[in-house]
Coordinates of C-alpha atoms (C1' of nucleotides) in Angstrom, one line a residue:
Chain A
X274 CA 5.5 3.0 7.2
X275 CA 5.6 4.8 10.4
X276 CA 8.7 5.2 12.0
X277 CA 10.2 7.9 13.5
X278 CA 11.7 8.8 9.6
X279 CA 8.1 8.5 8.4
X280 CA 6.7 10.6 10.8
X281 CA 9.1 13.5 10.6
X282 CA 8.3 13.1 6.5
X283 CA 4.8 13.5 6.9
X284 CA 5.3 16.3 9.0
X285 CA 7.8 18.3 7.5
X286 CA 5.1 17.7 4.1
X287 CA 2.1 18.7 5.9
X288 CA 3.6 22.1 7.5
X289 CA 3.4 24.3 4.2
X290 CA 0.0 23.4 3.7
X291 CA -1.5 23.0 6.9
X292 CA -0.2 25.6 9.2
X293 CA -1.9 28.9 9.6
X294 CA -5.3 27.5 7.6
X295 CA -8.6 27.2 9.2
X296 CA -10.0 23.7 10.1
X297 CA -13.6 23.9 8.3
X298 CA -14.9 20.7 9.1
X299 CA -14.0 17.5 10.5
X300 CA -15.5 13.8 9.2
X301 CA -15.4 10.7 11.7
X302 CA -16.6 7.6 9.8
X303 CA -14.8 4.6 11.5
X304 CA -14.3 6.2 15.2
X305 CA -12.9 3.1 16.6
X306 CA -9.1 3.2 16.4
X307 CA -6.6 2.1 18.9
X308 CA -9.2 4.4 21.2
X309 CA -12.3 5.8 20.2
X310 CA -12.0 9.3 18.5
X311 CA -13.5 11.9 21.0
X312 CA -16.9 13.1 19.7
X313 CA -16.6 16.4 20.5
X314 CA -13.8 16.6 18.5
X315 CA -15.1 18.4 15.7
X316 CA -16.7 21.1 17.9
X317 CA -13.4 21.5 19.8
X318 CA -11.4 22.5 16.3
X319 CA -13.8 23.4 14.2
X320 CA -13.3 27.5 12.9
X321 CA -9.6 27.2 14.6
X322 CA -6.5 27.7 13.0
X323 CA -3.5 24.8 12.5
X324 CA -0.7 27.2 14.7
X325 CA 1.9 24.5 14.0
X326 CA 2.8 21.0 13.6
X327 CA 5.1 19.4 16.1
X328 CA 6.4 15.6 16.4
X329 CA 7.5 14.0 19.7
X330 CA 8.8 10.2 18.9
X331 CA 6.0 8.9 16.9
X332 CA 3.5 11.1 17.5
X333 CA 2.1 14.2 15.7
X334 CA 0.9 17.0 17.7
X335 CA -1.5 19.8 15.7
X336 CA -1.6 22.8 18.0
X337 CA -5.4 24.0 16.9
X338 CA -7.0 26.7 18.9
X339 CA -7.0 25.7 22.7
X340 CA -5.0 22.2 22.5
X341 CA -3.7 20.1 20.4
X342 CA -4.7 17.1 17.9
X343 CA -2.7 14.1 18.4
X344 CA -2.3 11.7 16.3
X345 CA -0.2 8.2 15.8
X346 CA -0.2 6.3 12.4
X347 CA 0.4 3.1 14.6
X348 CA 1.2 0.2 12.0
X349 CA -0.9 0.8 8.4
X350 CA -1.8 4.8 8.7
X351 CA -0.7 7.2 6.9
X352 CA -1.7 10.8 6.8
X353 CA -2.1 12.8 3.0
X354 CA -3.6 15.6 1.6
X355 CA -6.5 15.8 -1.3
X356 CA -7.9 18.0 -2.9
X357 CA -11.2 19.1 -1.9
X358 CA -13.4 16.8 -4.0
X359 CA -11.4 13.8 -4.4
X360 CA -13.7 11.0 -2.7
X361 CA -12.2 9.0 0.2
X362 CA -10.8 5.6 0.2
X363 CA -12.6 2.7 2.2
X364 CA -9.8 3.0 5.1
X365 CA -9.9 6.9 5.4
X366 CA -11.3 7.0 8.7
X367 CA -10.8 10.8 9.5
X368 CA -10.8 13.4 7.5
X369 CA -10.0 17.4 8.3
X370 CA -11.0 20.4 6.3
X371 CA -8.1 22.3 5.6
X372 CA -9.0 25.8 4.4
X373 CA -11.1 25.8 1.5
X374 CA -8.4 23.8 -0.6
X375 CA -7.4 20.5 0.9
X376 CA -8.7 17.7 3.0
X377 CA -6.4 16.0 5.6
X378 CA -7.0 12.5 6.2
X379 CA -5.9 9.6 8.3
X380 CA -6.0 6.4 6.3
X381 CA -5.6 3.2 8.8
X382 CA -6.8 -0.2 7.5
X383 CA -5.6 -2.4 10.6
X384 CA -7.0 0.9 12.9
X385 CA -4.1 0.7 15.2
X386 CA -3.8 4.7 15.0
X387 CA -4.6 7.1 17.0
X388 CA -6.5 10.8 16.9
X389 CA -7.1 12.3 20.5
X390 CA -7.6 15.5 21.8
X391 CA -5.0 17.1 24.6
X392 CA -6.2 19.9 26.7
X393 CA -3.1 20.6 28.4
X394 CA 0.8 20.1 28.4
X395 CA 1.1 17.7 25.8
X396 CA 4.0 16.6 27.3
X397 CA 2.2 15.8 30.6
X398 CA -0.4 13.7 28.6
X399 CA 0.1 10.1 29.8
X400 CA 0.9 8.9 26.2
X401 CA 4.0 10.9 26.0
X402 CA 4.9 11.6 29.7
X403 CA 7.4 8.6 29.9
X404 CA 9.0 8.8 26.8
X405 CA 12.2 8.3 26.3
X406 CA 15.1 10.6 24.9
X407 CA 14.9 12.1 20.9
X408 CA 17.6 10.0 19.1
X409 CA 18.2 13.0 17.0
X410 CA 18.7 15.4 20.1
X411 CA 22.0 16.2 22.0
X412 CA 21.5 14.1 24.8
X413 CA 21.7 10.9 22.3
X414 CA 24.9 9.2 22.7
X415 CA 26.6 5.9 23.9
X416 CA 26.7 6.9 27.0
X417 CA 23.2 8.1 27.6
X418 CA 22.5 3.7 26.6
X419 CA 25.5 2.3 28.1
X420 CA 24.1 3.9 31.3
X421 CA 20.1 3.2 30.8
X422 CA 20.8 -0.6 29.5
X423 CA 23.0 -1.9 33.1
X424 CA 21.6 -4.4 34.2
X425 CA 19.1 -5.0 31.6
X426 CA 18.8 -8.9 30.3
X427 CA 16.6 -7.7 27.5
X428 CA 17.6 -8.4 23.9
X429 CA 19.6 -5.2 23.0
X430 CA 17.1 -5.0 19.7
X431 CA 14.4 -5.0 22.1
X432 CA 16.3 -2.4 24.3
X433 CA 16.6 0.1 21.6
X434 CA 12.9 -0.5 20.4
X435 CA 11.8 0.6 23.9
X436 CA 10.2 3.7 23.4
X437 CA 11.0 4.4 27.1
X438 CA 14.8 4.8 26.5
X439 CA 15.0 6.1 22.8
X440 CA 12.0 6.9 20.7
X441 CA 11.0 6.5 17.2
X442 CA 13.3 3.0 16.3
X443 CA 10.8 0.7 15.0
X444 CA 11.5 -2.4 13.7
X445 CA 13.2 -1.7 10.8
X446 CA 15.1 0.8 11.6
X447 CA 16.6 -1.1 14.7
X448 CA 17.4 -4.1 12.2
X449 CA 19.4 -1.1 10.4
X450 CA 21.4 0.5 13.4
X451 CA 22.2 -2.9 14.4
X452 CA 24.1 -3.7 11.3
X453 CA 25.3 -0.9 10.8
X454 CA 27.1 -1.3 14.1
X455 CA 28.2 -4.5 13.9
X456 CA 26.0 -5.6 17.0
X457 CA 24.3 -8.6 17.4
X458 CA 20.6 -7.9 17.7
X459 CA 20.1 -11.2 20.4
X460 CA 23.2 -10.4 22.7
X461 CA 22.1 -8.9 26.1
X462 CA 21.9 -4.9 26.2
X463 CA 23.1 -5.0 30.1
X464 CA 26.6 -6.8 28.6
X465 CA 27.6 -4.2 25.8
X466 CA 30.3 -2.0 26.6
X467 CA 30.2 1.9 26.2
X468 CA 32.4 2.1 23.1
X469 CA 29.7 -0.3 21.3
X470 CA 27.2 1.7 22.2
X471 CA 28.6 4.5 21.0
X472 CA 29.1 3.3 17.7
X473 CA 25.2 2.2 17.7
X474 CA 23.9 5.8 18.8
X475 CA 25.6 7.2 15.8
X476 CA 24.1 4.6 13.4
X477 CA 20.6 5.1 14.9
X478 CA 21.0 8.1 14.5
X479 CA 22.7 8.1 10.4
X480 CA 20.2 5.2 9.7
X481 CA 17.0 8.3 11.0
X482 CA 18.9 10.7 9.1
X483 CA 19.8 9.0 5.9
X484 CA 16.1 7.9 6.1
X485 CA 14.7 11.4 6.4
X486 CA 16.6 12.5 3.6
X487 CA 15.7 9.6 1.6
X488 CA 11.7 11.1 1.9
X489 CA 10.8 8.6 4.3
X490 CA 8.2 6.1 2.5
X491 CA 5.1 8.1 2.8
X492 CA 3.5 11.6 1.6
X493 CA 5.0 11.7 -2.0
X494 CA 2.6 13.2 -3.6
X495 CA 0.0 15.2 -2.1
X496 CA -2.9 15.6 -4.7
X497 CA -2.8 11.9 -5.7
X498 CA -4.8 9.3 -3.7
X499 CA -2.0 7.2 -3.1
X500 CA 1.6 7.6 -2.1
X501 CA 4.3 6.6 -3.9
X502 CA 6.5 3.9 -2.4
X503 CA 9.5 6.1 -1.0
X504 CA 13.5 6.0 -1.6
X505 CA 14.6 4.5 1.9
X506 CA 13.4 1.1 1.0
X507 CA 16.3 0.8 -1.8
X508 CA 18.9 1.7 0.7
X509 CA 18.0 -1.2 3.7
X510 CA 21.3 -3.5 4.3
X511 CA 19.8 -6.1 6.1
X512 CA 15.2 -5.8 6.7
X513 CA 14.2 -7.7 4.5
X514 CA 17.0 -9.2 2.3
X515 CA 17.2 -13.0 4.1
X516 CA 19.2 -15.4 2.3
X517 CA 21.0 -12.3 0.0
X518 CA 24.7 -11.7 0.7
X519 CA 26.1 -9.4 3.9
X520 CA 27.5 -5.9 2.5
X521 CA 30.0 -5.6 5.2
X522 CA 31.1 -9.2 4.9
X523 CA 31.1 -12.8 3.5
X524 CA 28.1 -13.7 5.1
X525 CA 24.3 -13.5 4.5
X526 CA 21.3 -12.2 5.9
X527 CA 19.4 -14.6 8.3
X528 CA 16.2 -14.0 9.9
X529 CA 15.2 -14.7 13.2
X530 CA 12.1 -14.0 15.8
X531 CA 12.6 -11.4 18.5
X532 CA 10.3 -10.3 21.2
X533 CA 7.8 -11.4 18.5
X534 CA 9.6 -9.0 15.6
X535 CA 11.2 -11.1 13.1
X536 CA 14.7 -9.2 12.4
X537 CA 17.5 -9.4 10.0
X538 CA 21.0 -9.7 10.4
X539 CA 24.4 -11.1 9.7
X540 CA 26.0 -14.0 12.2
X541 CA 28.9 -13.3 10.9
X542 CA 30.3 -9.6 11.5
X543 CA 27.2 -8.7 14.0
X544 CA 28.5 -10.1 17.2
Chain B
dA208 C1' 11.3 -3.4 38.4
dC209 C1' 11.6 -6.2 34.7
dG210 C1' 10.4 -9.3 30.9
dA211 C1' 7.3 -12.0 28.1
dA212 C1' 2.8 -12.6 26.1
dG213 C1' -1.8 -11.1 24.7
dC214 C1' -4.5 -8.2 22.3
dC215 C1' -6.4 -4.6 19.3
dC216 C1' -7.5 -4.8 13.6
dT217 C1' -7.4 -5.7 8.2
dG218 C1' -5.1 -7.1 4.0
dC219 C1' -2.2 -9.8 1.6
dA220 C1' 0.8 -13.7 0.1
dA221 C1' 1.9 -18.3 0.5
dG222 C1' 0.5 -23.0 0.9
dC223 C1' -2.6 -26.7 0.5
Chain C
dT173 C1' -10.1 -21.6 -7.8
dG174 C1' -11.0 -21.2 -2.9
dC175 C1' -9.9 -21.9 1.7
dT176 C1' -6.7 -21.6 5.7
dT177 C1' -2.7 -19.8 7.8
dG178 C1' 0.7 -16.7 9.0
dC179 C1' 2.6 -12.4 8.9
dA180 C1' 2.8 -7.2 8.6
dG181 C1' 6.8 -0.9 9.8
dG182 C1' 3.1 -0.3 17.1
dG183 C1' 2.4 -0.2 21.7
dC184 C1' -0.8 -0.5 25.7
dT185 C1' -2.1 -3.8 29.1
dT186 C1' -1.8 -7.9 31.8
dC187 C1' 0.4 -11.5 34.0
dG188 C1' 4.2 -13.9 36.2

DNA sequence: ACGAAGCCCTGCAAGC
DNA sequence: TGCTTGCAGGGCTTCG
């Protein structure tokens, strides 16, 4: 689920319910995620308030008291709200009291997530010091990626998945732009010209958006235990859909292995 | 500096 | 039916 469009769901959800109440509590019962959940988390939070809820690529960032709470859904999490009560799920790993009403928790059965605690500038932290540019900021345009990919012989999929140069493109979403464009997700990102790339920073950016209006695919529903599939998935053009026919074309959806990802796209109008 | 591969986990679907 | 295999929306780390 978590992309960028996910992330800014789950967010944008959480912010009503979440900011300005009290942590009460916090519950660690798996602790080993992508690294091991501090144990002085709870006393660190505990009795503070949720001042806000921020996002930086995939990340989550709960200022609380003196720092913040950062947290990535890496590949299975996803982040809900329950009522107080409502017994956990086997994957529900971390749970926060929130006020007297709700309980936050981070639901991860492959454990690739993360919850740390930052002390300082989150922005100086070393998991988000070398990120790359917002692709739903200003700055984001062809030229900003005609300039970063010279000389790059990396798979332009593999270019704009790198979380160094644009953030928050997973890889469905990079499946997306790329059709959408009309670029072939194999040719070399150092070869493109600027005019294609500006064309793909506006469908990165109208495949995040559409997807963000869409609901993302998490956080439907807040007081259920599970989370209703989302409205993005209906809209995909080319994840997923091998062997069905191309809407911009005569062709059809093929699949193929990059940098490990399998990705979808059309041979014939991606070029 | 860059690029490719390994690794961290569990769940599920497909194939035998 | 039950086992094995491969694959899954991420990204840090290591190696060449």
């Amino acid at each position: 689920m978590p992309e960028l469009p996910e992330v800014e769901t789950t967010v944008r959800a959480l912010r009503p319910h979440v900011c300005g109440q009290t942590v009460s509590d916090i519950v660690v019962r798996q602790p080993k995620l992508r690294w091991p959940v501090p144990g002085e988390l709870a006393e660190l939070v505990r009795g503070s308030k949720v001042a806000n809820i921020e996002r930086r690529a995939k990340y989550m960032l709960f200022a609380v008291g003196s720092g913040h709470v950062l947290i990535h859904l890496g590949m299975s999490g996803s982040l809900r709200l329950s009522v107080a009560g409502e017994p956990p799920g086997p994957h529900d790993h971390v749970e926060f009291g929130i006020g007297d009403k709700w309980r936050l928790r981070l639901r991860d059965p492959r454990r690739f997530g993360t919850v740390l605690w930052v002390a300082g500038d989150p922005g100086e932290h070393r998991l988000l010091r070398d990120l790359g540019i917002e692709p739903l900021s200003g700055g984001f345009d062809g030229t900003y990626l005609h300039r970063a990919s010279r000389s790059r012989k990396v798979a332009v999929k593999n270019f704009i998945m790198d979380q160094r140069i644009v953030v928050g493109v997973g890889n469905i979403y990079a499946s997306e732009a790329l059709f959408q464009a009309g670029v072939n997700p194999k040719r070399r990102a150092g070869i493109i010209s600027a005019k294609r790339y500006g064309r793909l920073a506006e469908c990165v950016r109208s495949t995040m958006e559409s997807a963000i209006a869409a609901g993302g695919t998490t956080l439907r529903d807040f007081t259920s235990g599970d989370s209703s599939p989302g409205y993005f998935k209906q809209e995909l053009q080319a994840y997923g859909r091998e062997g069905e026919p191309c809407e911009r074309c005569a062709g059809v959806i093929e699949t193929c292995v990059i940098g490990g990802r399998s990705t979808y796209y059309c041979k014939l109008c991606q070029r």
